[in-house]
């Protein structure tokens, strides 16, 4: 093994010192890597015809000029890793003669150096490639907030510390009235922010920004300033309008402060708290109606870690005057009277509407009943006239005239009854029926002819005219050939007349 190692060292020395056969040395490349990650150092040699690669060797040179071999692949001796690099590096390819790229498995900050890829060929000579590796470490920062108290002197409000390669820079993002100061060592940088603690600064933003060339934008570590200060209580709930017998009242002790006070104490100057009140945190609740004896100066004490502060209120409870009570009673009575009057008026209007409607319905029923009786009477007369016409043929014009008049009267009465029913159905018994005047004479002579009146159902206008014409002709004949005396109808003397005796003889 020692002979092998000596042979390899001798071979490297020969290769390094053989400058005459050297093919080329390329310019130094710069490569950036991150700590705790895998790093790849590329090195590829293109083999020409009639050219063989004998050996591939990787070495590195520290900043102090010390050189040390890392790994070697020989065409006959095989692979060899040098002390200090076992398990830390390897060739990326299974055939290092074609691809000599080196991989650092877990990069450390100490791996920052200049690396050389040396390839020995036969018969052309040597090939070298140099890579300057820079190892960066992503920054790690920590912000330490500080709790301040109101009244303290000018001091540090927060500190921010960061490590990384290269060394990061720190700044503050805030609008607080203060100043920052930075300190750095080989691998750590620290920034401090100073100010005067005031309660008005509590809760304001104080962020730390970390700047590093490996970051596209700075890291932000959020923080808010914390300033503790005593409570500042005030008693609320009393509105100068409390009076005897009032219910559901309470006093509240509202307080600021940091930290928020959780301890409250209630007292009354000159005497203890009255009976019938309870303390519920920052509330003093009166669980009964107020009395005159509840008057007094009430105090609330709020406490936090910064101290205790007192607040008070003077409670006065006057007795309600007799005039105020009378006024309230009068207002209630007036409201009741107005409401009753309005309700009575509405009820009266409803009653009037019902009575008027009932009156109209009764009147309409009465008119219908009278019209029905008159219609029955006319029908009886019409039937009697019809029976007389059937039982005997009379030439008395009075009988025909009477029959025509009855026909017209019957038609007029029926049409009036129909009109009454139509009006009743259209108006819904809302208005009284019109009064009817019925005459036995012809409609034209009576002066009441209207559309639809005087026409008997089933009798046309022509028939009525015929009835009138026949009556006129009959009356004309009777007046020319007969005369009426002593209740008998006797023929007038005529030269050409043939008179029949009642006994059947010709006179």
Coordinates of N, CA and C in Angstrom, one line a residue, residues 302-429:
X302 N -58.7 50.7 40.5 CA -58.3 49.7 39.5 C -56.8 49.4 39.7
X303 N -56.4 48.1 39.6 CA -55.0 47.7 39.9 C -54.5 46.9 38.7
X304 N -53.2 47.1 38.4 CA -52.4 46.2 37.6 C -51.0 46.2 38.1
X305 N -50.0 45.5 37.5 CA -48.7 45.4 38.0 C -47.9 46.7 38.1
X306 N -48.4 47.7 37.4 CA -47.8 49.0 37.5 C -48.3 49.9 38.6
X307 N -49.4 49.5 39.3 CA -49.9 50.3 40.4 C -51.5 50.3 40.4
X308 N -52.0 51.1 41.4 CA -53.5 51.2 41.6 C -53.9 52.7 41.5
X309 N -55.0 52.9 40.8 CA -55.4 54.3 40.6 C -56.9 54.3 40.9
X310 N -57.3 55.4 41.6 CA -58.7 55.6 42.1 C -59.5 56.6 41.2
X311 N -60.8 56.3 41.1 CA -61.7 57.2 40.4 C -63.0 57.2 41.2
X312 N -63.8 58.3 41.2 CA -65.0 58.5 42.0 C -66.0 59.2 41.2
X313 N -67.3 59.1 41.8 CA -68.4 59.8 41.2 C -69.4 60.1 42.3
X314 N -70.0 61.3 42.3 CA -71.0 61.7 43.3 C -72.4 61.5 42.8
X315 N -73.1 60.5 43.5 CA -74.4 60.1 43.1 C -75.4 60.9 43.9
X316 N -76.4 61.6 43.2 CA -77.5 62.3 43.9 C -78.8 61.7 43.4
X317 N -79.7 61.4 44.4 CA -81.0 60.7 44.0 C -82.1 61.6 44.5
X318 N -82.6 62.5 43.7 CA -83.8 63.3 44.2 C -85.1 62.5 44.2
X319 N -86.0 63.0 45.0 CA -87.4 62.4 45.1 C -88.2 63.1 44.0
X320 N -88.9 62.3 43.2 CA -89.8 62.8 42.1 C -90.9 63.7 42.7
X321 N -91.1 64.9 42.2 CA -92.1 65.9 42.7 C -93.5 65.4 42.4
X322 N -94.5 66.0 43.2 CA -95.9 65.7 43.0 C -96.4 66.2 41.7
X323 N -95.9 67.3 41.2 CA -96.4 67.9 39.9 C -96.0 67.0 38.8
X324 N -94.8 66.4 38.9 CA -94.4 65.5 37.8 C -95.2 64.2 37.8
X325 N -95.6 63.7 39.0 CA -96.5 62.5 39.0 C -97.8 62.8 38.4
X326 N -98.4 64.1 38.8 CA -99.7 64.4 38.3 C -99.7 64.6 36.8
X327 N -98.6 65.2 36.3 CA -98.5 65.4 34.8 C -98.4 64.0 34.1
X328 N -97.7 63.1 34.7 CA -97.6 61.8 34.1 C -99.0 61.1 34.1
X329 N -99.8 61.2 35.2 CA -101.1 60.6 35.3 C -102.1 61.3 34.3
X330 N -102.0 62.7 34.2 CA -102.8 63.4 33.2 C -102.6 62.9 31.8
X331 N -101.3 62.8 31.5 CA -100.9 62.3 30.1 C -101.5 60.9 29.8
X332 N -101.4 60.1 30.8 CA -102.0 58.7 30.6 C -103.5 58.8 30.4
X333 N -104.2 59.6 31.3 CA -105.6 59.7 31.1 C -106.0 60.3 29.8
X334 N -105.3 61.3 29.4 CA -105.6 61.9 28.1 C -105.4 60.9 26.9
X335 N -104.4 60.2 27.0 CA -104.2 59.1 26.0 C -105.3 58.1 26.0
X336 N -105.8 57.7 27.1 CA -107.0 56.8 27.2 C -108.2 57.4 26.6
X337 N -108.5 58.7 26.9 CA -109.7 59.3 26.4 C -109.7 59.5 24.9
X338 N -108.6 59.9 24.4 CA -108.5 60.1 22.9 C -108.6 58.7 22.2
X339 N -108.0 57.7 22.8 CA -108.1 56.4 22.2 C -109.5 55.9 22.2
X340 N -110.3 56.1 23.3 CA -111.7 55.7 23.4 C -112.6 56.4 22.5
X341 N -112.3 57.7 22.3 CA -113.2 58.5 21.4 C -113.0 58.1 20.0
X342 N -111.7 57.8 19.6 CA -111.5 57.4 18.3 C -112.1 56.0 18.0
X343 N -112.0 55.1 19.0 CA -112.7 53.8 18.8 C -114.2 53.9 18.7
X344 N -114.8 54.8 19.6 CA -116.3 55.0 19.5 C -116.7 55.6 18.2
X345 N -116.0 56.5 17.6 CA -116.3 57.1 16.3 C -116.3 56.1 15.2
X346 N -115.3 55.2 15.2 CA -115.2 54.2 14.2 C -116.4 53.2 14.3
X347 N -116.8 52.9 15.6 CA -117.9 51.9 15.8 C -119.2 52.6 15.3
X348 N -119.4 53.9 15.6 CA -120.6 54.6 15.2 C -120.7 54.6 13.7
X349 N -119.6 54.9 13.0 CA -119.7 54.9 11.5 C -120.0 53.5 10.9
X350 N -119.5 52.5 11.5 CA -119.8 51.1 11.1 C -121.3 50.8 11.3
X351 N -121.9 51.3 12.5 CA -123.3 51.0 12.8 C -124.2 51.8 11.8
X352 N -123.8 53.0 11.5 CA -124.7 53.8 10.5 C -124.7 53.1 9.1
X353 N -123.5 52.7 8.7 CA -123.5 52.0 7.4 C -124.4 50.8 7.4
X354 N -124.3 50.0 8.5 CA -125.2 48.8 8.5 C -126.7 49.1 8.5
X355 N -127.1 50.2 9.3 CA -128.5 50.6 9.3 C -129.0 51.1 8.0
X356 N -128.2 51.9 7.3 CA -128.6 52.4 6.0 C -128.8 51.3 5.0
X357 N -127.8 50.4 5.0 CA -127.9 49.2 4.1 C -129.1 48.4 4.4
X358 N -129.4 48.2 5.7 CA -130.6 47.4 6.0 C -131.9 48.1 5.6
X359 N -132.0 49.4 5.7 CA -133.1 50.2 5.3 C -133.4 50.1 3.8
X360 N -132.3 50.2 3.0 CA -132.4 50.0 1.6 C -132.9 48.6 1.2
X361 N -132.4 47.6 1.8 CA -132.9 46.3 1.5 C -134.4 46.1 1.8
X362 N -134.8 46.6 3.0 CA -136.3 46.5 3.3 C -137.1 47.2 2.3
X363 N -136.7 48.4 1.9 CA -137.5 49.2 1.0 C -137.6 48.5 -0.4
X364 N -136.5 48.0 -0.8 CA -136.5 47.2 -2.1 C -137.4 46.0 -2.0
X365 N -137.4 45.3 -0.9 CA -138.3 44.1 -0.8 C -139.7 44.6 -0.8
X366 N -140.0 45.7 -0.2 CA -141.4 46.2 -0.2 C -141.9 46.5 -1.6
X367 N -141.0 47.3 -2.4 CA -141.4 47.6 -3.7 C -141.5 46.4 -4.6
X368 N -140.7 45.4 -4.4 CA -140.8 44.1 -5.2 C -142.1 43.5 -4.9
X369 N -142.5 43.5 -3.6 CA -143.8 42.8 -3.2 C -145.0 43.6 -3.8
X370 N -145.0 44.9 -3.8 CA -146.1 45.7 -4.4 C -146.2 45.4 -5.9
X371 N -145.0 45.4 -6.5 CA -145.0 45.2 -8.0 C -145.5 43.8 -8.4
X372 N -145.1 42.9 -7.5 CA -145.6 41.5 -7.8 C -147.1 41.4 -7.7
X373 N -147.7 42.1 -6.6 CA -149.1 42.1 -6.5 C -149.8 42.7 -7.6
X374 N -149.3 43.9 -8.1 CA -149.9 44.6 -9.2 C -149.8 43.7 -10.5
X375 N -148.7 43.0 -10.6 CA -148.5 42.1 -11.8 C -149.5 41.0 -11.8
X376 N -149.8 40.4 -10.6 CA -150.8 39.4 -10.5 C -152.2 39.9 -10.9
X377 N -152.5 41.1 -10.4 CA -153.8 41.7 -10.7 C -153.9 41.9 -12.2
X378 N -152.9 42.4 -12.9 CA -153.0 42.6 -14.3 C -153.1 41.3 -15.1
X379 N -152.4 40.3 -14.6 CA -152.5 39.0 -15.2 C -153.9 38.4 -15.1
X380 N -154.6 38.6 -14.0 CA -156.0 38.2 -13.8 C -156.9 38.9 -14.8
X381 N -156.7 40.2 -14.9 CA -157.5 40.9 -15.8 C -157.3 40.5 -17.3
X382 N -156.0 40.2 -17.6 CA -155.7 39.8 -18.9 C -156.3 38.4 -19.2
X383 N -156.3 37.5 -18.2 CA -156.9 36.2 -18.4 C -158.4 36.3 -18.6
X384 N -159.1 37.2 -17.8 CA -160.5 37.4 -18.0 C -160.9 37.9 -19.4
X385 N -160.1 38.9 -19.9 CA -160.3 39.4 -21.2 C -160.1 38.3 -22.3
X386 N -159.1 37.5 -22.1 CA -158.9 36.4 -23.0 C -160.0 35.4 -23.0
X387 N -160.6 35.1 -21.8 CA -161.7 34.2 -21.8 C -162.9 34.8 -22.5
X388 N -163.1 36.1 -22.3 CA -164.3 36.7 -23.0 C -164.1 36.6 -24.5
X389 N -162.9 36.8 -25.0 CA -162.6 36.7 -26.4 C -162.9 35.3 -26.9
X390 N -162.6 34.3 -26.1 CA -162.7 32.9 -26.6 C -164.2 32.5 -26.5
X391 N -164.9 33.0 -25.5 CA -166.3 32.5 -25.4 C -167.3 33.2 -26.3
X392 N -167.0 34.4 -26.7 CA -167.9 35.2 -27.6 C -167.2 36.1 -28.5
X393 N -167.8 36.3 -29.7 CA -167.2 37.2 -30.7 C -168.1 38.5 -30.6
X394 N -167.5 39.5 -30.1 CA -168.2 40.7 -29.9 C -167.7 41.8 -30.8
X395 N -168.6 42.6 -31.2 CA -168.3 43.7 -32.1 C -168.2 45.0 -31.4
X396 N -168.4 44.9 -30.0 CA -168.4 46.2 -29.2 C -167.0 46.8 -29.2
X397 N -166.8 48.0 -29.8 CA -165.4 48.5 -29.8 C -164.9 48.8 -28.4
X398 N -165.7 48.9 -27.4 CA -165.2 49.2 -26.1 C -164.5 48.0 -25.5
X399 N -165.1 46.8 -25.9 CA -164.4 45.6 -25.4 C -163.1 45.4 -26.0
X400 N -162.9 45.7 -27.3 CA -161.6 45.6 -28.0 C -160.6 46.6 -27.5
X401 N -161.2 47.8 -27.3 CA -160.3 48.8 -26.8 C -159.8 48.5 -25.4
X402 N -160.7 47.9 -24.6 CA -160.3 47.5 -23.2 C -159.3 46.4 -23.3
X403 N -159.4 45.4 -24.2 CA -158.5 44.3 -24.4 C -157.1 44.9 -24.8
X404 N -157.1 45.8 -25.8 CA -155.8 46.4 -26.2 C -155.1 47.1 -25.0
X405 N -155.9 47.9 -24.3 CA -155.4 48.6 -23.1 C -154.8 47.6 -22.1
X406 N -155.5 46.5 -21.9 CA -155.0 45.5 -21.0 C -153.7 44.9 -21.4
X407 N -153.6 44.7 -22.8 CA -152.4 44.1 -23.3 C -151.2 45.1 -23.1
X408 N -151.4 46.4 -23.4 CA -150.4 47.3 -23.2 C -150.0 47.5 -21.7
X409 N -151.0 47.5 -20.9 CA -150.7 47.6 -19.4 C -149.9 46.4 -18.9
X410 N -150.3 45.2 -19.4 CA -149.6 44.0 -18.9 C -148.1 44.1 -19.4
X411 N -147.9 44.5 -20.6 CA -146.5 44.5 -21.2 C -145.7 45.6 -20.4
X412 N -146.3 46.7 -20.2 CA -145.6 47.8 -19.5 C -145.2 47.4 -18.1
X413 N -146.2 46.7 -17.4 CA -146.0 46.3 -16.0 C -144.8 45.2 -16.0
X414 N -144.8 44.3 -16.9 CA -143.8 43.2 -16.9 C -142.4 43.8 -17.2
X415 N -142.4 44.7 -18.2 CA -141.1 45.4 -18.4 C -140.6 46.2 -17.3
X416 N -141.5 46.9 -16.5 CA -141.2 47.6 -15.3 C -140.6 46.7 -14.3
X417 N -141.2 45.5 -14.2 CA -140.7 44.6 -13.2 C -139.3 44.1 -13.5
X418 N -139.1 43.8 -14.8 CA -137.8 43.4 -15.3 C -136.8 44.5 -15.0
X419 N -137.1 45.7 -15.3 CA -136.2 46.8 -15.1 C -135.9 47.0 -13.6
X420 N -136.9 46.7 -12.8 CA -136.6 46.8 -11.4 C -135.7 45.8 -10.9
X421 N -135.8 44.5 -11.4 CA -134.9 43.5 -11.0 C -133.5 43.8 -11.5
X422 N -133.4 44.3 -12.8 CA -132.0 44.6 -13.3 C -131.4 45.7 -12.5
X423 N -132.1 46.7 -12.1 CA -131.6 47.8 -11.3 C -131.1 47.3 -9.9
X424 N -132.0 46.4 -9.4 CA -131.6 45.9 -8.1 C -130.4 45.0 -8.1
X425 N -130.2 44.2 -9.2 CA -129.0 43.4 -9.3 C -127.8 44.2 -9.6
X426 N -127.9 45.3 -10.3 CA -126.7 46.2 -10.7 C -126.3 47.0 -9.5
X427 N -127.2 47.5 -8.7 CA -126.8 48.4 -7.6 C -126.7 47.7 -6.3
X428 N -126.9 46.3 -6.3 CA -126.7 45.6 -5.0 C -127.5 46.1 -3.9
X429 N -128.8 46.5 -4.1 CA -129.6 47.1 -3.0 C -129.0 48.3 -2.3

